[in-house]
Amino acid sequence: MMDVEVIENSNKCARCNYCRVCPIYTVEGWESASPRGKLYTIKSLVNGEIDVDARVVKELFKCTTCGSCEVICQVEIPLINLWENFRAHLNSKGYILPVHKKLREKTFREWNPYGESREKRADWFKDLKNLTSTNSDLLYFAGCTASYRTLSIARDTVELFNKTGLDFNYAGVDEYCCGSPFLRTGQRDLAQKLFLKNYKKWKEMGIRRIVTSCAGCYRTIAKDYPKIAEKLDYDFDFEVLHTVQILDEIVDEIDFEDVDVKATYHDPCHLGRHMGVYEEPRRVIEKMGIELIEMEKNRENAFCCGAGGGVKSQFKELALAIGELRVKEALNTNADYLISCCPFCKLHISQSLNNFDKNINVLDIVEVVIRTLNK
Amino acid sequence: MEQLKNQFQLEVSKKFRRFDFHPVQRKLYSYDLSEPPKLLKRFLGIADVVIQPESKEEVYEILKIAKKYRMPVIPRGSATSAYGGVLPYKGGIVVDFTRLNDFEVDEDKKLLISGAGVVWWDVQKELVKRGLSLRVYPTSAPSSTVGGWIGQGGYGVGSLKYGSIAENVEWVEVVDFNGIGVKEPSKFVGLEGTTGLIVSAAIKLKDYDDDRALAFNVNIEDSIKLMSKSKAHTAFFYNDKYVELLKETRSLKIDDGNILLLTFESVSNTVSDGDEEVGELLWQDRFYPFRMRKISNLICVEVVLPIQKLIDFSKKIEKLPFIVMFSKTDALILILLTVQGEVKYSTWLQTMKLIKIAEKYNGKVYSPGLWFSYKSDKLLSNFEVLRSYKREVDEYNLLNPGKIFPFGPIHRLIKLADLVVR
Ligand SMILES: Cc1cc2nc3c(=O)[nH]c(=O)nc-3n(C[C@H](O)[C@H](O)[C@H](O)COP(=O)(O)OP(=O)(O)OC[C@H]3O[C@@H](n4cnc5c(N)ncnc54)[C@H](O)[C@@H]3O)c2cc1C
Ligand code: SF4
Ligand code: SF4
């Protein structure tokens, strides 16, 4: 049975097409890829006017869950939830895209969607082990991307914690994917499994606060985990933070070198639109003495990097085309740095930069902080 | 028949880069804002193919194929109109103009030379950077296209001072079966592509000036007086029922009662009283007339009346929420009807009843489109001239058939309903 809310909400659409701001629609230009078109597809499916086929399923999964449509929608349809619920419905009917299925299989094997060895998850941390405090109730949750792809973000984060005297603990190889890719692509069963594994470990470790580098992990642990916990009748009494929120609190006490650089800031969708964190990173950037030049689309209206919601894995070219539009906007600012607060955004934006002659340094905010600390 | 279809598909595939024959895509290009009841839906076809031309030459190629296979051609911008204009009533080729989105600005002549697919608000943002501005734009500007509003015709923001879109188009570039050419706009504005497909247009601009919006708690009589002696470029009147709804959906901090919103170019603002805060709130809200759908399904009935008749007509609809958008001579009234569940035939009868009341006050439905094409001869003053032009340029009635010029069963069915309504 399809969620009644999905049906009711898809019927509310006024068809004004203001959601043409969608990054997928911006690149593809077909109604089937637009939020309005997707809602009409759902409505037509519900009314039995069209049949599901491979193409329809593919179109419905072309969505980074960036939330731009939700922000602009004049009828205030909770679209992010709607997309996720409908994907869960498609999954329950056995419709799953091939690459998403592979991610699922890899995660069942190694507990990360990259399919990297579980044993190697904490390799980035090998020479930093002495920095942790097993007594601390603050957990650093690095997430899959920082653990396997953009290791410097994880390394710089723990170094920063150490330099600023922040005690923290780390679960090592017992850190499991948070489940974000699976929640976004409708695979809720696997997300629940991952929740249980992480939850058990955190309880064993006596954790009360969790801080993560990744915008996707942050949204998942702060917003989705409490819901899963409620469903399973578990208590969820963790305080969940993103690194930038900690940075915002301690930035006044950090001694920075004088710098003469300009930077622009990319709002990760899962940190900005999903969680409302817009000002903290900007405050930190300014306190570092860096001149911030905003891109044309910023804060609530920021353009997605193109990677989220299972798009990067399943629709590589589409994800890159979206990334390139964001890069173009960043290059137009003539800034020296493009700063973000998400390992996945960093990874994808860096790859999207490959086709440009002009360059810009793509860095996570923590990496910038570490580089500008007064030695 | 099947062979002809295959041949058509093959030819389209060879000639164009961006096209789609998938049944779901075709369905997605076969709706607009209107909600026809089941009875009418049965007579509506869906697109045979959707093509997104990337140049005016491609548009001409589409027409050549259409003629060869006797296929209707339905131009489409953002499909934000609500009169059935973009519906492929008899099937055919839906031409999605959104890829014709280049524009140039002639700063000396203060003209925007715009592709049909350019979105109004996208271009306005660029114009502002050059110290220029559109004189008029529809309140659907965040998504609607230049070609779409010209095709549809009508009033918008700025119309009090600058008139309808028709008064703001210097020339249009049109593609018909004879080729591509620049034309004088009168046979194309509001003609919904039935006399030719607009590929570009020259739009009049003004110097940019900040807008200053002021709100007044006044009834409709005083609104007309205030509005007429002001130098505002835009005047909207919100009746008390509408204000109530607005407060409920938007939690806006405004007083109950009727409101007149006047917006001025700051240089020509001579009015000093009026509430700036409420004015600004309503002005920022101008793009969102459908917010109310959040709480219940509703449809919008739009009628145009001479301003002198507005007071009497408004008494007839005072129990319903409505907004008035003023032009120099006319009042465009948007009346909201709440709908429980899905839109039924009875909802349409209600709509027609309101139109009938407006007609008693020299009013008329806002646009003929498909649904009201049987009224075109009364809505368009030069209908006969237009009809003979249509015959001249569209021998086989392939340019958006059924729109403006009645054709097929739909207009007859609606006309019948019109006769029933009292
Ligand atoms: C929120 C909202 C606010 C609105 N506010 C206003 C308003 O203030 N004033 C107003 O008048 N209307 C308004 N409308 C109605 C509608 O948005 C306008 O008529 C709009 O300008 C249509 O533009 P479009 O690109 O969506 O055109 P479409 O709906 O795609 O097309 C409109 C008509 O023009 C034809 N057409 C499209 N492109 C071409 C072309 N290139 N050549 C020839 N014919 C073409 C179509 O076949 C159709 O008949 C509003 C609608 C919404 C949803
Ligand atoms: S969430 Fe983002 S990608 Fe998905 S439909 Fe909305 S705007 Fe498009
Ligand atoms: S902005 Fe909202 S109401 Fe408008 S078309 Fe998109 S989903 Fe529908």
Coordinates of C-alpha atoms in Angstrom, one line a residue, chain B residues 115-364:
Chain B
G115 CA 13.9 33.8 -27.3
A116 CA 10.4 32.3 -26.7
G117 CA 11.6 30.0 -24.0
V118 CA 13.2 32.6 -21.8
V119 CA 11.7 32.7 -18.3
W120 CA 10.6 36.2 -17.2
W121 CA 12.2 36.3 -13.8
D122 CA 15.5 34.9 -15.1
V123 CA 15.8 37.7 -17.6
Q124 CA 14.6 40.3 -15.1
K125 CA 17.5 39.4 -12.9
E126 CA 19.9 40.0 -15.7
L127 CA 18.2 43.3 -16.8
V128 CA 18.5 44.7 -13.3
K129 CA 22.2 44.2 -13.4
R130 CA 22.2 46.5 -16.4
G131 CA 20.0 49.1 -14.8
L132 CA 17.0 48.1 -16.8
S133 CA 13.7 46.4 -16.0
L134 CA 10.7 44.7 -17.5
R135 CA 7.7 47.1 -17.6
V136 CA 5.2 44.2 -17.2
Y137 CA 5.4 40.6 -16.2
P138 CA 2.9 37.9 -15.1
T139 CA 2.9 36.9 -11.4
S140 CA 4.0 33.5 -12.7
A141 CA 7.3 35.1 -13.7
P142 CA 9.5 32.6 -11.7
S143 CA 8.5 30.0 -14.3
S144 CA 6.5 31.3 -17.2
T145 CA 8.1 32.0 -20.5
V146 CA 8.2 35.0 -22.8
G147 CA 6.5 33.1 -25.7
G148 CA 3.9 31.6 -23.3
W149 CA 2.7 34.9 -22.0
I150 CA 2.7 36.5 -25.4
G151 CA 0.8 33.5 -26.7
Q152 CA -1.6 33.7 -23.9
G153 CA -1.9 37.4 -23.6
G154 CA -3.1 39.3 -20.5
Y155 CA -2.3 41.6 -17.6
G156 CA 0.3 41.4 -15.0
V157 CA 2.5 43.3 -12.6
G158 CA 3.0 46.8 -14.1
S159 CA -0.2 46.7 -16.1
L160 CA -1.8 49.7 -14.3
K161 CA 0.9 52.0 -15.8
Y162 CA 2.1 50.0 -18.8
G163 CA -0.9 48.1 -20.0
S164 CA -1.2 44.5 -21.1
I165 CA 1.6 42.4 -22.6
A166 CA 0.1 43.3 -26.0
E167 CA 1.1 46.9 -25.4
N168 CA 4.6 45.9 -24.5
V169 CA 5.7 43.9 -27.5
E170 CA 7.3 45.8 -30.3
W171 CA 7.6 42.9 -32.8
V172 CA 7.4 39.1 -32.9
E173 CA 9.4 36.7 -34.9
V174 CA 7.1 34.0 -36.1
V175 CA 7.4 30.6 -37.8
D176 CA 4.5 29.4 -40.0
F177 CA 4.2 27.0 -42.9
N178 CA 5.6 29.7 -45.2
G179 CA 8.8 30.3 -43.3
I180 CA 10.3 32.5 -40.6
G181 CA 9.7 36.2 -40.4
V182 CA 9.4 39.2 -38.2
K183 CA 5.8 40.4 -37.9
E184 CA 3.7 43.1 -36.3
P185 CA 2.4 41.5 -33.1
S186 CA -1.4 42.1 -33.2
K187 CA -2.2 38.8 -35.0
F188 CA -0.1 36.8 -32.6
V189 CA -0.4 38.2 -29.0
G190 CA -3.1 36.1 -27.2
L191 CA -3.6 33.8 -30.3
E192 CA -2.0 30.8 -28.5
G193 CA 0.1 29.8 -31.5
T194 CA -3.0 29.3 -33.7
T195 CA -1.6 31.8 -36.3
G196 CA 2.1 31.0 -36.0
L197 CA 4.7 29.9 -33.5
I198 CA 6.6 32.7 -31.8
V199 CA 10.3 32.1 -31.7
S200 CA 11.4 35.4 -30.4
A201 CA 10.1 38.8 -29.6
A202 CA 11.1 42.4 -28.8
I203 CA 9.8 43.5 -25.4
K204 CA 9.7 47.1 -24.2
L205 CA 11.8 47.9 -21.1
K206 CA 12.1 50.8 -18.6
D207 CA 15.0 52.1 -16.5
Y208 CA 15.3 50.1 -13.3
D209 CA 14.0 51.8 -10.2
D210 CA 13.3 50.2 -6.8
D211 CA 9.7 49.3 -6.2
R212 CA 8.0 50.8 -3.2
A213 CA 4.8 49.0 -2.1
L214 CA 2.2 50.5 0.2
A215 CA -0.9 48.9 1.7
F216 CA -4.2 50.6 2.5
N217 CA -7.2 49.3 4.4
V218 CA -9.9 50.6 2.1
N219 CA -13.0 49.3 0.5
I220 CA -13.3 48.8 -3.3
E221 CA -14.9 52.2 -4.0
D222 CA -12.0 54.0 -2.2
S223 CA -9.5 51.7 -3.8
I224 CA -10.6 52.7 -7.3
K225 CA -10.4 56.4 -6.3
L226 CA -6.9 56.0 -4.7
M227 CA -5.6 53.9 -7.5
S228 CA -6.8 56.2 -10.3
K229 CA -5.2 59.3 -8.9
S230 CA -1.9 57.5 -7.9
K231 CA 1.1 57.1 -10.1
A232 CA 1.4 53.4 -9.1
H233 CA 2.6 50.9 -11.8
T234 CA 0.7 48.1 -10.1
A235 CA -2.5 47.9 -8.1
F236 CA -3.9 44.8 -6.5
F237 CA -7.1 44.7 -4.4
Y238 CA -7.6 41.9 -1.9
N239 CA -11.1 41.5 -0.5
D240 CA -11.6 40.7 3.2
K241 CA -12.3 37.0 2.5
Y242 CA -9.1 36.7 0.6
V243 CA -7.2 38.4 3.4
E244 CA -8.7 36.0 5.9
L245 CA -7.4 33.1 3.8
L246 CA -4.0 34.7 3.4
K247 CA -3.6 35.1 7.1
E248 CA -4.6 31.5 7.7
T249 CA -2.1 30.1 5.2
R250 CA 0.8 32.5 5.6
S251 CA 0.4 33.6 9.2
L252 CA 1.0 37.2 7.9
K253 CA 0.6 39.9 10.6
I254 CA -2.0 42.0 8.9
D255 CA -5.3 43.5 9.9
D256 CA -8.6 42.0 8.9
G257 CA -10.6 43.7 6.1
N258 CA -10.0 44.7 2.5
I259 CA -6.6 45.8 1.3
L260 CA -5.4 47.8 -1.6
L261 CA -1.8 47.3 -2.6
L262 CA -0.1 50.1 -4.6
T263 CA 3.4 49.7 -6.0
F264 CA 5.3 52.6 -7.3
E265 CA 8.6 53.2 -9.0
S266 CA 10.2 55.0 -6.1
V267 CA 10.8 58.2 -8.2
S268 CA 7.2 58.6 -9.0
N269 CA 5.8 57.8 -5.6
T270 CA 3.8 60.8 -4.4
V271 CA 1.7 59.0 -1.8
S272 CA 3.1 59.2 1.7
D273 CA 0.6 57.4 3.8
G274 CA -0.1 53.7 3.5
D275 CA 1.5 50.8 5.4
E276 CA 4.9 50.0 4.2
E277 CA 5.4 46.8 6.2
V278 CA 2.2 45.2 5.0
G279 CA 2.8 46.5 1.5
E280 CA 6.2 44.9 1.4
L281 CA 4.8 41.6 2.7
L282 CA 2.1 41.5 0.1
W283 CA 4.5 42.6 -2.6
Q284 CA 6.9 39.8 -1.7
D285 CA 3.9 37.4 -1.9
R286 CA 2.9 38.5 -5.4
F287 CA 4.3 35.4 -7.0
Y288 CA 2.4 33.0 -4.8
P289 CA -1.3 33.2 -5.5
F290 CA -1.8 29.5 -5.0
R291 CA -0.4 29.2 -1.5
M292 CA -4.0 28.5 -0.3
R293 CA -3.9 25.1 -2.0
K294 CA -2.0 24.1 1.1
I295 CA -5.2 24.0 3.1
S296 CA -7.7 23.0 0.5
N297 CA -8.0 22.3 -3.2
L298 CA -9.2 25.3 -5.1
I299 CA -9.7 26.6 -8.5
C300 CA -9.4 30.1 -9.8
V301 CA -12.1 31.8 -12.0
E302 CA -10.7 34.8 -13.9
V303 CA -12.9 37.5 -15.4
V304 CA -12.2 40.9 -16.9
L305 CA -14.5 43.9 -16.4
P306 CA -14.4 47.6 -17.2
I307 CA -13.4 49.3 -14.0
Q308 CA -16.7 51.2 -13.9
K309 CA -18.6 48.0 -13.4
L310 CA -16.3 46.6 -10.7
I311 CA -18.2 47.9 -7.7
D312 CA -21.5 46.4 -8.7
F313 CA -20.0 43.1 -9.7
S314 CA -18.0 42.9 -6.5
K315 CA -21.2 43.0 -4.5
K316 CA -22.3 39.8 -6.3
I317 CA -19.2 37.9 -5.3
E318 CA -18.5 39.5 -1.9
K319 CA -18.9 36.1 -0.1
L320 CA -16.0 34.6 -2.0
P321 CA -12.3 35.4 -1.7
F322 CA -11.0 37.4 -4.6
I323 CA -8.2 39.6 -5.9
V324 CA -8.4 42.4 -8.4
M325 CA -5.5 43.2 -10.6
F326 CA -6.0 46.7 -12.2
S327 CA -5.0 47.8 -15.7
K328 CA -5.6 51.3 -17.0
T329 CA -9.2 50.5 -18.0
D330 CA -10.0 47.1 -16.9
A331 CA -10.1 45.0 -13.7
L332 CA -9.0 41.4 -13.8
I333 CA -10.7 39.5 -11.0
L334 CA -9.4 36.2 -9.7
I335 CA -12.1 34.5 -7.7
L336 CA -11.1 31.5 -5.6
L337 CA -13.5 28.5 -5.4
T338 CA -12.8 25.9 -2.8
V339 CA -13.2 22.4 -4.0
Q340 CA -13.9 19.4 -1.8
G341 CA -12.2 16.3 -3.3
E342 CA -11.6 16.2 -7.0
V343 CA -12.9 18.7 -9.6
K344 CA -16.3 17.6 -10.9
Y345 CA -18.6 18.8 -13.6
S346 CA -20.5 20.7 -11.0
T347 CA -17.4 22.7 -10.2
W348 CA -17.2 23.7 -13.8
L349 CA -20.9 24.7 -13.7
Q350 CA -20.1 26.9 -10.7
T351 CA -17.3 28.5 -12.7
M352 CA -19.5 29.2 -15.6
K353 CA -22.2 30.7 -13.4
L354 CA -19.6 33.2 -12.2
I355 CA -18.6 34.0 -15.7
K356 CA -22.2 34.6 -16.6
I357 CA -22.7 37.0 -13.7
A358 CA -19.6 38.9 -14.9
E359 CA -21.0 39.0 -18.4
K360 CA -24.0 40.8 -17.1
Y361 CA -21.6 43.6 -16.1
N362 CA -19.9 43.8 -19.5
G363 CA -17.3 41.3 -18.2
K364 CA -15.8 38.4 -20.0

